[in-house]
Coordinates of C-alpha atoms and ligand atoms in Angstrom, one line a residue:
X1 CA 45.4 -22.0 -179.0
X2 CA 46.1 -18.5 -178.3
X3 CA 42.4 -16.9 -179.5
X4 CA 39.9 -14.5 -177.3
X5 CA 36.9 -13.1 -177.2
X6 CA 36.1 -9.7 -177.9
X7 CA 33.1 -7.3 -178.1
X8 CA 32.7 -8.1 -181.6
X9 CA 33.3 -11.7 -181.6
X10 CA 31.2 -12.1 -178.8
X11 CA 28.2 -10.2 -180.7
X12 CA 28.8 -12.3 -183.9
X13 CA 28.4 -15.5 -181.5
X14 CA 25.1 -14.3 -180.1
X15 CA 23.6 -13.4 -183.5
X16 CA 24.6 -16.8 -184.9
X17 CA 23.3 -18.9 -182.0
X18 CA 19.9 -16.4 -182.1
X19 CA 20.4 -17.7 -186.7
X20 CA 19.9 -21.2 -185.2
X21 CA 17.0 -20.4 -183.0
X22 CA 18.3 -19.8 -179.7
X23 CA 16.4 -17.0 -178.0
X24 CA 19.5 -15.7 -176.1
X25 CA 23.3 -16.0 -175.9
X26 CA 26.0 -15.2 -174.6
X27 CA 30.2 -15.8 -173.3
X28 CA 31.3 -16.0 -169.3
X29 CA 34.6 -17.1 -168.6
X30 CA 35.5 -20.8 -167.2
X31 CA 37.7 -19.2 -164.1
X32 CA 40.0 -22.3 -162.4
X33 CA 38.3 -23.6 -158.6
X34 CA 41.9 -21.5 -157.2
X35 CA 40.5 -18.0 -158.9
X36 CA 38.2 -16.0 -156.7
X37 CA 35.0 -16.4 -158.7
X38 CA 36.1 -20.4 -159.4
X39 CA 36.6 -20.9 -155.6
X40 CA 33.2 -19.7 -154.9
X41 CA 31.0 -21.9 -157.7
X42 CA 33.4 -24.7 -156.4
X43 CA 32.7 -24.4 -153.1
X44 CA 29.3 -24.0 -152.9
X45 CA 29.0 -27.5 -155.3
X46 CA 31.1 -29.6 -153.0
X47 CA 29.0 -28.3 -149.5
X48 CA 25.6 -28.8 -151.5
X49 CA 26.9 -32.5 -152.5
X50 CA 28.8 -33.1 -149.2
X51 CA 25.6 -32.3 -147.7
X52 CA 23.7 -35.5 -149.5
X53 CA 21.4 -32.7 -151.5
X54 CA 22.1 -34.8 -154.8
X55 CA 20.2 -38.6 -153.7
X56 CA 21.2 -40.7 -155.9
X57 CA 22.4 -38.5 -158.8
X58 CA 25.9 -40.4 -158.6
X59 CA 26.9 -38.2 -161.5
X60 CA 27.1 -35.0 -160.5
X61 CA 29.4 -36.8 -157.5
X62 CA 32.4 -37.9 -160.1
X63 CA 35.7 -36.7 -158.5
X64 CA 39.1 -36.5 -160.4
X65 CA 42.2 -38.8 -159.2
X66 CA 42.7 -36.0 -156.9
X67 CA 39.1 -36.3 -155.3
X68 CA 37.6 -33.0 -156.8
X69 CA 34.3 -32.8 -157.8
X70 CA 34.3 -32.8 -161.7
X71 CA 31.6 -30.6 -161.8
X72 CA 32.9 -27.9 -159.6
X73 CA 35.0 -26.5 -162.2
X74 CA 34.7 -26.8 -166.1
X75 CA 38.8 -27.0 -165.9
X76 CA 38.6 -30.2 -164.1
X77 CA 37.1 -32.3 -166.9
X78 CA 38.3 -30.1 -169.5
X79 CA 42.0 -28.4 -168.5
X80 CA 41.7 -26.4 -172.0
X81 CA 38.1 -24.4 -171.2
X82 CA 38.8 -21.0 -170.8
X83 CA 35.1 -19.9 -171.4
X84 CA 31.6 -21.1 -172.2
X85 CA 29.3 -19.8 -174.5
X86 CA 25.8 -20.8 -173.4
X87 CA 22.4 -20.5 -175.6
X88 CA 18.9 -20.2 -173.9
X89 CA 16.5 -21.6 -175.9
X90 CA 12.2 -20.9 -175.0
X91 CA 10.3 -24.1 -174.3
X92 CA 7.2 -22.5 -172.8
X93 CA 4.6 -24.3 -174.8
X94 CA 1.1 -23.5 -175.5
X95 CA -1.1 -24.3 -172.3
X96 CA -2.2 -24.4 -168.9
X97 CA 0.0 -23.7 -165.7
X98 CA 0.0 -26.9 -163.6
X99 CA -2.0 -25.6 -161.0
X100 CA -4.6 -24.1 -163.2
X101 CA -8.0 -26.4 -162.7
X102 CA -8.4 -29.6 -164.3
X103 CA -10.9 -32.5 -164.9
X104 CA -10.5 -35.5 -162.1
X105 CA -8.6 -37.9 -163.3
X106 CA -5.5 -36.0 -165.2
X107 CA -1.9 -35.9 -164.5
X108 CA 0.8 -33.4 -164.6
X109 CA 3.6 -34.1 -167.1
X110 CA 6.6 -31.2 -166.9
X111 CA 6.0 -28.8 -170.4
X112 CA 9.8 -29.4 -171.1
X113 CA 9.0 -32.9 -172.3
X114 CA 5.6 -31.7 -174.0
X115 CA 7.2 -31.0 -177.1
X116 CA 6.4 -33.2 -180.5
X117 CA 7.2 -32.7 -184.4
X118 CA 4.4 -32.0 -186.7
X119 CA 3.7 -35.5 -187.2
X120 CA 3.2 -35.9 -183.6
X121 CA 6.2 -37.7 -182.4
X122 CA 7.7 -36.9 -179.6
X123 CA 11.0 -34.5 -179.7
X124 CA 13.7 -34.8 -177.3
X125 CA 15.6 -31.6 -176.4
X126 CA 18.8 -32.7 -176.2
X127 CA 19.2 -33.5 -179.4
X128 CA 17.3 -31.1 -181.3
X129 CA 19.3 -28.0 -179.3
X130 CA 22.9 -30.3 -179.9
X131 CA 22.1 -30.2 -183.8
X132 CA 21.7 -26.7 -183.5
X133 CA 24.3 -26.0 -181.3
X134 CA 26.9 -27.8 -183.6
X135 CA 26.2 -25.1 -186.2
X136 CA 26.8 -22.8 -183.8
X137 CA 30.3 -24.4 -182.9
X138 CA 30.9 -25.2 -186.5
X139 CA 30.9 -21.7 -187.7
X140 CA 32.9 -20.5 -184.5
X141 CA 35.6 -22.8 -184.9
X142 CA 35.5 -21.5 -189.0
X143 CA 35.8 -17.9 -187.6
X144 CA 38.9 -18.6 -185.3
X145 CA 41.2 -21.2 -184.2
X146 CA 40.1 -22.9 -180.7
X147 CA 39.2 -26.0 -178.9
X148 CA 35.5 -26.9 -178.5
X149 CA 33.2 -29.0 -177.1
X150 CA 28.9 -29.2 -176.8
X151 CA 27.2 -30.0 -174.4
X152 CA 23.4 -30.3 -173.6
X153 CA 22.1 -31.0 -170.2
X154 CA 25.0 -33.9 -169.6
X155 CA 28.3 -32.1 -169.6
X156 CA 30.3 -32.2 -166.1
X157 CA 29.6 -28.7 -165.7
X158 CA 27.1 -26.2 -164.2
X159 CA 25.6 -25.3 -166.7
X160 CA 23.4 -22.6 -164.6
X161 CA 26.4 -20.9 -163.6
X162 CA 27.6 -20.1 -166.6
X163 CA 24.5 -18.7 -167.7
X164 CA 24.2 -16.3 -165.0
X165 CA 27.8 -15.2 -165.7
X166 CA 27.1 -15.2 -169.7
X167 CA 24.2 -12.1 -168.8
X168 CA 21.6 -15.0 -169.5
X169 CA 19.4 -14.5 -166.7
X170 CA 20.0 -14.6 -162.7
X171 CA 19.7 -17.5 -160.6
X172 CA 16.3 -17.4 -158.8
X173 CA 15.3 -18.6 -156.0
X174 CA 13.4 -21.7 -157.3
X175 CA 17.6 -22.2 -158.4
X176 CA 16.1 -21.8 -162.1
X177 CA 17.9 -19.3 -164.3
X178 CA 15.3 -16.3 -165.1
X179 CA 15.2 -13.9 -168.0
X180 CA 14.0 -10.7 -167.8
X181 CA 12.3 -11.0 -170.9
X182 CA 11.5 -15.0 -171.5
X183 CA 11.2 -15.7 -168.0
X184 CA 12.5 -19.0 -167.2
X185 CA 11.1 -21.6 -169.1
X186 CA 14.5 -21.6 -170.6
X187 CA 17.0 -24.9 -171.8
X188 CA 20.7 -24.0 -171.9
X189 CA 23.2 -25.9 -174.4
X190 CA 26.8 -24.7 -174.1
X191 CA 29.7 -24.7 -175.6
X192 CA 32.7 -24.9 -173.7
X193 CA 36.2 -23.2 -175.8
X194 CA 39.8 -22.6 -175.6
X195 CA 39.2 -18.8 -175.9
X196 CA 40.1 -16.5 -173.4
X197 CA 38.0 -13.4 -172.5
X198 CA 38.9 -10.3 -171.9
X199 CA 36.6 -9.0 -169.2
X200 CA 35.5 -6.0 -171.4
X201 CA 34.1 -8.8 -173.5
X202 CA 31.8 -10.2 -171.6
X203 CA 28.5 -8.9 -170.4
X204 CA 27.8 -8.4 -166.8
X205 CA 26.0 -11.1 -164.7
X206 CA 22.2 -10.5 -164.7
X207 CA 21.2 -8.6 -161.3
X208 CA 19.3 -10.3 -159.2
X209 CA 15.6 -9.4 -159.6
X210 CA 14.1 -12.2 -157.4
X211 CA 13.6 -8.9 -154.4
X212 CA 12.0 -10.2 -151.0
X213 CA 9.3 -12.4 -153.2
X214 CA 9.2 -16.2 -151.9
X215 CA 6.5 -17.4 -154.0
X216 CA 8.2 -20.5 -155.0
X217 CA 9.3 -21.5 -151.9
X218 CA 5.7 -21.0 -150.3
X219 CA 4.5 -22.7 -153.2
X220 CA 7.4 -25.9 -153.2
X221 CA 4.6 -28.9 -151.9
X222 CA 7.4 -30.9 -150.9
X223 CA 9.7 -28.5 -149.1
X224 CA 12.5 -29.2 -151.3
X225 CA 13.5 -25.0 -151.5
X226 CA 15.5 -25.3 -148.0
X227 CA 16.7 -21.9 -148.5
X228 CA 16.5 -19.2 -151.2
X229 CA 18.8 -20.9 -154.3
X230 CA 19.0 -23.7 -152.3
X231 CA 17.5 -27.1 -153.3
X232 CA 17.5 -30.4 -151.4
X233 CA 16.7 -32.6 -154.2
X234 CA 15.9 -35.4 -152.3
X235 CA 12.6 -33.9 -151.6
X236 CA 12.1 -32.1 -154.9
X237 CA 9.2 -33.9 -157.3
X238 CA 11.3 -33.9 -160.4
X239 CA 13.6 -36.1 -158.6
X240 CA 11.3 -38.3 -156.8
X241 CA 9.5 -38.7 -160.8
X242 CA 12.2 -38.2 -162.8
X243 CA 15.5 -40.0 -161.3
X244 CA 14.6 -41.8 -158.3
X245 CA 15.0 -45.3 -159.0
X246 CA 13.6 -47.2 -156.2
X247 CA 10.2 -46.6 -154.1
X248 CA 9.1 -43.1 -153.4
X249 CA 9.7 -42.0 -149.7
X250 CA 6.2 -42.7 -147.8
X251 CA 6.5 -38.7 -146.3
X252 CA 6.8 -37.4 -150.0
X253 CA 3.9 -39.1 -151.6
X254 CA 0.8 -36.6 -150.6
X255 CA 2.9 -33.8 -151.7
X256 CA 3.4 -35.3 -155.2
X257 CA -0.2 -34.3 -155.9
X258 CA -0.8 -35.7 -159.4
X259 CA 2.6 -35.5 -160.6
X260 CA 3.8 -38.2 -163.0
X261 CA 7.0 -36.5 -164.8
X262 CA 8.5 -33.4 -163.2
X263 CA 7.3 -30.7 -161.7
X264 CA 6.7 -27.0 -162.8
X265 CA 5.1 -25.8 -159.6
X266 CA 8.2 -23.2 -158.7
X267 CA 8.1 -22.4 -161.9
X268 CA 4.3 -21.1 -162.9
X269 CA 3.9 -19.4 -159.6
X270 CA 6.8 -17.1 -160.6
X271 CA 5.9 -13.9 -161.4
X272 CA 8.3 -13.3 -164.3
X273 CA 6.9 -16.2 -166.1
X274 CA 3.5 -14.6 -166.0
X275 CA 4.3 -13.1 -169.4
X276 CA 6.7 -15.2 -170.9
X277 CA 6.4 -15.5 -174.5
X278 CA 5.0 -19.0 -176.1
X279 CA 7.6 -20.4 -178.0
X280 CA 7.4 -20.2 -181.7
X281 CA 9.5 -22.6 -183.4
X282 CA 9.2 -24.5 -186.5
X283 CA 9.0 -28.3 -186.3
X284 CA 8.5 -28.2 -182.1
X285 CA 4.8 -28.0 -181.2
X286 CA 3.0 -29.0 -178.3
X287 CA 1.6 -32.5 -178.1
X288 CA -1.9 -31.9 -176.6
X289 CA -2.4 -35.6 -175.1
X290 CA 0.5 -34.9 -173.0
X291 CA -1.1 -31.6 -171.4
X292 CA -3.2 -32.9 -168.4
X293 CA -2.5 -36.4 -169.5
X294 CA -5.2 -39.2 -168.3
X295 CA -3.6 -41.4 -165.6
X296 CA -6.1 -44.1 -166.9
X297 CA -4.4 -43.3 -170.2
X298 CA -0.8 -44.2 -168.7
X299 CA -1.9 -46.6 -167.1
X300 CA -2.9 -48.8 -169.5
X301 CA -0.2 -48.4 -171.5
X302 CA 2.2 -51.7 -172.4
X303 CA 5.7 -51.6 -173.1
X304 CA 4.8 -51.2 -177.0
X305 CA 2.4 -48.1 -176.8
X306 CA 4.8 -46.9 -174.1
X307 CA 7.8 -46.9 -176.7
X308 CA 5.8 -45.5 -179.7
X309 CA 4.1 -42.8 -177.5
X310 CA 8.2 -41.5 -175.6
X311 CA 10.3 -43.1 -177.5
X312 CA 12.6 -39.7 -178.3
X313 CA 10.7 -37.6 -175.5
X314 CA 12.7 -37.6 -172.1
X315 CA 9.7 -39.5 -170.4
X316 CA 12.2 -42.8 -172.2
X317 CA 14.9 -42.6 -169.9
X318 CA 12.3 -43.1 -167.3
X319 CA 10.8 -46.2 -168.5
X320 CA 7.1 -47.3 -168.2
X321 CA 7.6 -49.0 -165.0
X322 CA 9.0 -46.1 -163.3
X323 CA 6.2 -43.6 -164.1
X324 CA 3.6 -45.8 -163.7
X325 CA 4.9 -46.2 -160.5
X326 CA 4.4 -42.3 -160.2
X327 CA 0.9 -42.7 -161.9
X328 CA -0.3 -45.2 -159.1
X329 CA 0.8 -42.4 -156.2
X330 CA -1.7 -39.4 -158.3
X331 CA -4.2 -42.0 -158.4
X332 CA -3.8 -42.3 -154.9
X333 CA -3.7 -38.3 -154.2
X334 CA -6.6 -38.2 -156.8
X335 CA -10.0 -38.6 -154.5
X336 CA -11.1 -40.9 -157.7
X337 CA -12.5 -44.4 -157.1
X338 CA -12.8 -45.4 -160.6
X339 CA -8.9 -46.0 -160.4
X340 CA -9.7 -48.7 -157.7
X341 CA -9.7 -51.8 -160.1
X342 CA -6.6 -51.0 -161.9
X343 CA -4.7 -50.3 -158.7
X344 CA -5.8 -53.5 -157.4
X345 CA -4.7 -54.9 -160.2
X346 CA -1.2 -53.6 -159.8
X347 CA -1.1 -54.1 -155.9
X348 CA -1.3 -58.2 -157.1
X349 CA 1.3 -58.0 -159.7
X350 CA 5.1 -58.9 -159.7
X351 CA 6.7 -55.7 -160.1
X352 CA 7.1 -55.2 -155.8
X353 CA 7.8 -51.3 -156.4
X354 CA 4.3 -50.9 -158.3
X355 CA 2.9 -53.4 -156.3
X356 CA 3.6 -51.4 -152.9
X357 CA 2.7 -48.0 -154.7
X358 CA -0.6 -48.7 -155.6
X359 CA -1.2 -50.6 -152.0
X360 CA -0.3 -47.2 -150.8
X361 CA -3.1 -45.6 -153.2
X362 CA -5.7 -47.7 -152.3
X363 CA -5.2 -47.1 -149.0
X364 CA -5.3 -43.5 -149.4
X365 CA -8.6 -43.5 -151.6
X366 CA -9.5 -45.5 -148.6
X367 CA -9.0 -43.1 -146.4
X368 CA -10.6 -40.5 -148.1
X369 CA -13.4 -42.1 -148.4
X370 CA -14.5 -42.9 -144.8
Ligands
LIG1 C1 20.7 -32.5 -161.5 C2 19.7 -31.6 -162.3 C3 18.4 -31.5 -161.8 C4 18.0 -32.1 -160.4 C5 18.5 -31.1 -159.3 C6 18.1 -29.6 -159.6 C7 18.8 -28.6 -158.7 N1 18.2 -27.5 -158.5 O1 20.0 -28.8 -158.3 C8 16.5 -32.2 -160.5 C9 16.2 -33.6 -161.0 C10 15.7 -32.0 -159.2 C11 16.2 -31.2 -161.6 C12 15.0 -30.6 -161.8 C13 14.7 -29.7 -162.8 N2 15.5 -29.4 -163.8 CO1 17.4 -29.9 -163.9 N3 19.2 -30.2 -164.1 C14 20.1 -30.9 -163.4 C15 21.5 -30.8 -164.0 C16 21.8 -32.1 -164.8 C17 22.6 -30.5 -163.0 C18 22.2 -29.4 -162.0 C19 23.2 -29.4 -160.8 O2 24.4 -29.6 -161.0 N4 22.6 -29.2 -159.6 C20 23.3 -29.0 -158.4 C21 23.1 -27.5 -158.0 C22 24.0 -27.2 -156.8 O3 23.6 -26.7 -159.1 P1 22.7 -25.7 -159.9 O4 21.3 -26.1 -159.8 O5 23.3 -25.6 -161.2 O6 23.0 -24.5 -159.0 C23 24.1 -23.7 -159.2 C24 23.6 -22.3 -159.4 O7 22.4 -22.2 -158.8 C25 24.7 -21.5 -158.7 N5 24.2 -20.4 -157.9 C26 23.4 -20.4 -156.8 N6 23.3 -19.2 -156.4 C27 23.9 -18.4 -157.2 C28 24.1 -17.0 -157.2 C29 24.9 -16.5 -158.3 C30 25.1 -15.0 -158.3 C31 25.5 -17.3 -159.3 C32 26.3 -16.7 -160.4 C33 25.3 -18.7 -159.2 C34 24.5 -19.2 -158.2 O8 25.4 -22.3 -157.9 C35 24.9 -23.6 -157.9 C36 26.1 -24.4 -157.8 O9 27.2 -23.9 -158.5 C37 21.3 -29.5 -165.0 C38 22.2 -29.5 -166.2 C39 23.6 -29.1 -165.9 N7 24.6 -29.9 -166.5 O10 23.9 -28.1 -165.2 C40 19.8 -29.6 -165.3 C41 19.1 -28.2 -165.4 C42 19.5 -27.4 -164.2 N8 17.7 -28.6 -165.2 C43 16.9 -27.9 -165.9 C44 15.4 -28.0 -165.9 C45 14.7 -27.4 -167.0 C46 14.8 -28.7 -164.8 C47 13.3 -28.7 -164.5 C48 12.6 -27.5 -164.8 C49 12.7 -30.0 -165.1 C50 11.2 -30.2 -164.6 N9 10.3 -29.5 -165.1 O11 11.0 -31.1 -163.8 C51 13.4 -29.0 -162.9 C52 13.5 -27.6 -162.2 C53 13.5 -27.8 -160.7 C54 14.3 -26.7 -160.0 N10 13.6 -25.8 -159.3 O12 15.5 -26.6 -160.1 C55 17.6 -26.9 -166.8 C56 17.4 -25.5 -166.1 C57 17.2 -24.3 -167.0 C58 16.9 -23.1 -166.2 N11 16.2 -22.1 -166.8 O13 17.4 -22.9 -165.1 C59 19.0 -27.5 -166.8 C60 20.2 -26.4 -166.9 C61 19.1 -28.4 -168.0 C62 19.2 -27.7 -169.3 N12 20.3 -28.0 -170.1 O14 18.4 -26.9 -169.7 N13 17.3 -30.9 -162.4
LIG2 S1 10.2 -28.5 -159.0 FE1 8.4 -28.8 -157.7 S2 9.1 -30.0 -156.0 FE2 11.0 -29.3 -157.1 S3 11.5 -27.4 -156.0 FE3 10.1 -26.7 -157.6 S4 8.1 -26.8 -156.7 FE4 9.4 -27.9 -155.3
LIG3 S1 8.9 -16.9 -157.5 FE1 9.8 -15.0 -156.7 S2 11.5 -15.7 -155.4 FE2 10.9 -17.4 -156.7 S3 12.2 -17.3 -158.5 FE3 10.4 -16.2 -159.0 S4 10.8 -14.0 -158.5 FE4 12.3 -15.3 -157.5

């Protein structure tokens, strides 16, 4: 499969990915780990997981039979990929920043997952930006002979690295990939090709406007920025909510604030996301219940109302038991006695994980109290 990228191509795929309602796109080339710019990506994945930065994310720890990291280069998984075309598409939904003020009693649910059709039902990203992205790679693949394949969010590559070499945005130092113009409440879907790039082609990687601001680091209630563009995910909330399977670290808990899915602190202190644009696209709308969501809400949910409320939304991966688990630990941080009867509730139940959780929260309303 002899086909590359050129200026015009390379416009043509930016104009069809913006048809399909990606706000920005663009091509970087898929270097091997022995090329200069490969080595570098490569290397700084296998010191952040050699490190123990990922917990338990066993995924992004796959190695090939000759004990690389998949991840570390898109050539690993994929021999073929010469270069990745990565679409940014605008989630910022319609509503408050997480740390703007709230009545007691509400939660904090990340606004990726906030999004619903107009019916109401919960959308899931990944495969509402995969059906679009397929057109995308449909058309390409009409246009000119190559080898393809999609990915959103799950593909053994980095997906943030591509989009600061695709002119996407740079790669702040909350780690997030930032846009001049959308800021960075931004979901990337790529598509990884057979096509080779002439480095005219391309557009150059997005200079890095973070300057000597360390908002999101100051801001981070959990530490988890160790250094600028340097996470330890062990300590980050969207970890500890999202992926963690088993109890919560004791140290990490009063930090967690009222999180229950995610966290978007690093993100709404961040001045380039002051005037991001909302989102405006048909059939995704904000699902207002999910905005500052009631913890007694969640609480009382059963497995049924839990499925009809996330089945679709990426609050399903994380199951009921898991983020009541993180609802008991913002009751906890909440101040509110009115939880006290449904923790005490859970802290005699079966489930030992909630059980010990909401322990934990009663002693800290406890302790507020006196
Ligand atoms: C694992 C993972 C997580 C983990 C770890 C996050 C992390 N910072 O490492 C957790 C669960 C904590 C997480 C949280 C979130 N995630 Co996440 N996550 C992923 C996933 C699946 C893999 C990321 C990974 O490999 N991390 C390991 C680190 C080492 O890699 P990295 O973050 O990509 O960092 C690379 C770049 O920063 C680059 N780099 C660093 N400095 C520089 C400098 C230059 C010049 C260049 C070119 C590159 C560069 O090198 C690093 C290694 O190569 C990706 C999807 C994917 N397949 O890539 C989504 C992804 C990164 N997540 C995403 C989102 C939306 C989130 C949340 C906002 C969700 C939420 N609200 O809770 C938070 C954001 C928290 C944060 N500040 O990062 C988006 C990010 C979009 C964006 N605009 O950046 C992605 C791309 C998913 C998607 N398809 O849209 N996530
Ligand atoms: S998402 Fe939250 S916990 Fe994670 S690094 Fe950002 S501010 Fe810290
Ligand atoms: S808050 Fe400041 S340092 Fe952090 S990503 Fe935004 S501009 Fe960069």
């Amino acid at each position: 499969m002899g086909g590359a990228w050129n200026a015009e191509l390379v416009q043509w795929v930016r104009e069809r990915a913006q048809a399909e309602g990606f706000n920005l796109a663009g091509v970087a080339p898929a270097p091997a780990a022995e090329e200069a710019d490969g080595a570098l990506t490569a290397e700084r994945f296998r010191t952040w997981i050699e490190s123990g930065r990922a917990g338990e994310m066993e995924y992004l720890k796959r190695r090939n039979a000759q004990g690389e990291l998949l991840r570390g280069s898109a050539r690993r998984a994929m021999p073929w990929a010469r270069s990745v075309v990565v679409c940014g598409f605008n989630y910022n939904g319609a509503g408050p920043l997480s740390q703007d003020p709230d009545e007691a009693g509400r939660g904090w649910i990340a606004r990726y997952a906030w999004n619903g059709d107009e019916s109401g039902k919960a959308v899931d990203y990944h495969y509402d930006l995969m059906v679009r992205l397929r057109v995308v790679e449909g058309a390409l693949r009409e246009r000119v002979e190559c080898e393809t394949r999609c990915y959103v969010d799950t593909g053994p590559l980095l997906e943030r690295d591509f989009a600061a070499r695709a002119g996407i945005g740079w790669v702040g130092k909350n780690t997030c990939v930032i846009n001049q113009g959308v800021g960075s409440w931004l979901l990337l879907a790529v598509i990884v090709t057979s096509l080779e790039v002439a480095s005219d082609a391309v557009a150059a990687m997005s200079a890095d406007r973070c300057g000597s601001c360390t908002r999101c680091i100051e801001a981070c209630p959990t530490d988890a920025l160790v250094a600028p563009r340097e996470m330890d995910a062990t300590r980050c909330i969207s970890y500890l909510t999202i992926e963690l399977k088993g109890p919560i670290p004791v140290e990490l808990r009063e930090g967690m604030g009222r999180h229950v899915f995610g966290c978007d602190i690093c993100q709404d202190v961040c001045p380039w996301n002051r005037r991001a644009p909302v989102a405006a696209q048909a059939g995704l709308a904000t699902r207002p219940e999910l905005v500052n969501p009631r913890l007694d809400w969640l609480a009382a949910m059963g497995d049924a109302e839990f499925r009809r409320e996330f089945q679709g939304s990426p609050l399903e991966r994380t199951r009921r038991r898991r983020v009541q688990r993180n609802v008991a630990i913002a009751m906890g941080n909440s101040g509110d006695a009115s939880f006290v009867p449904r923790l005490a509730e859970w802290a005699r139940g079966t489930d030992a994980m909630l059980a010990e959780a909401a322990v934990w929260a009663l002693r800290r309303l406890q302790s507020r109290e006196d």
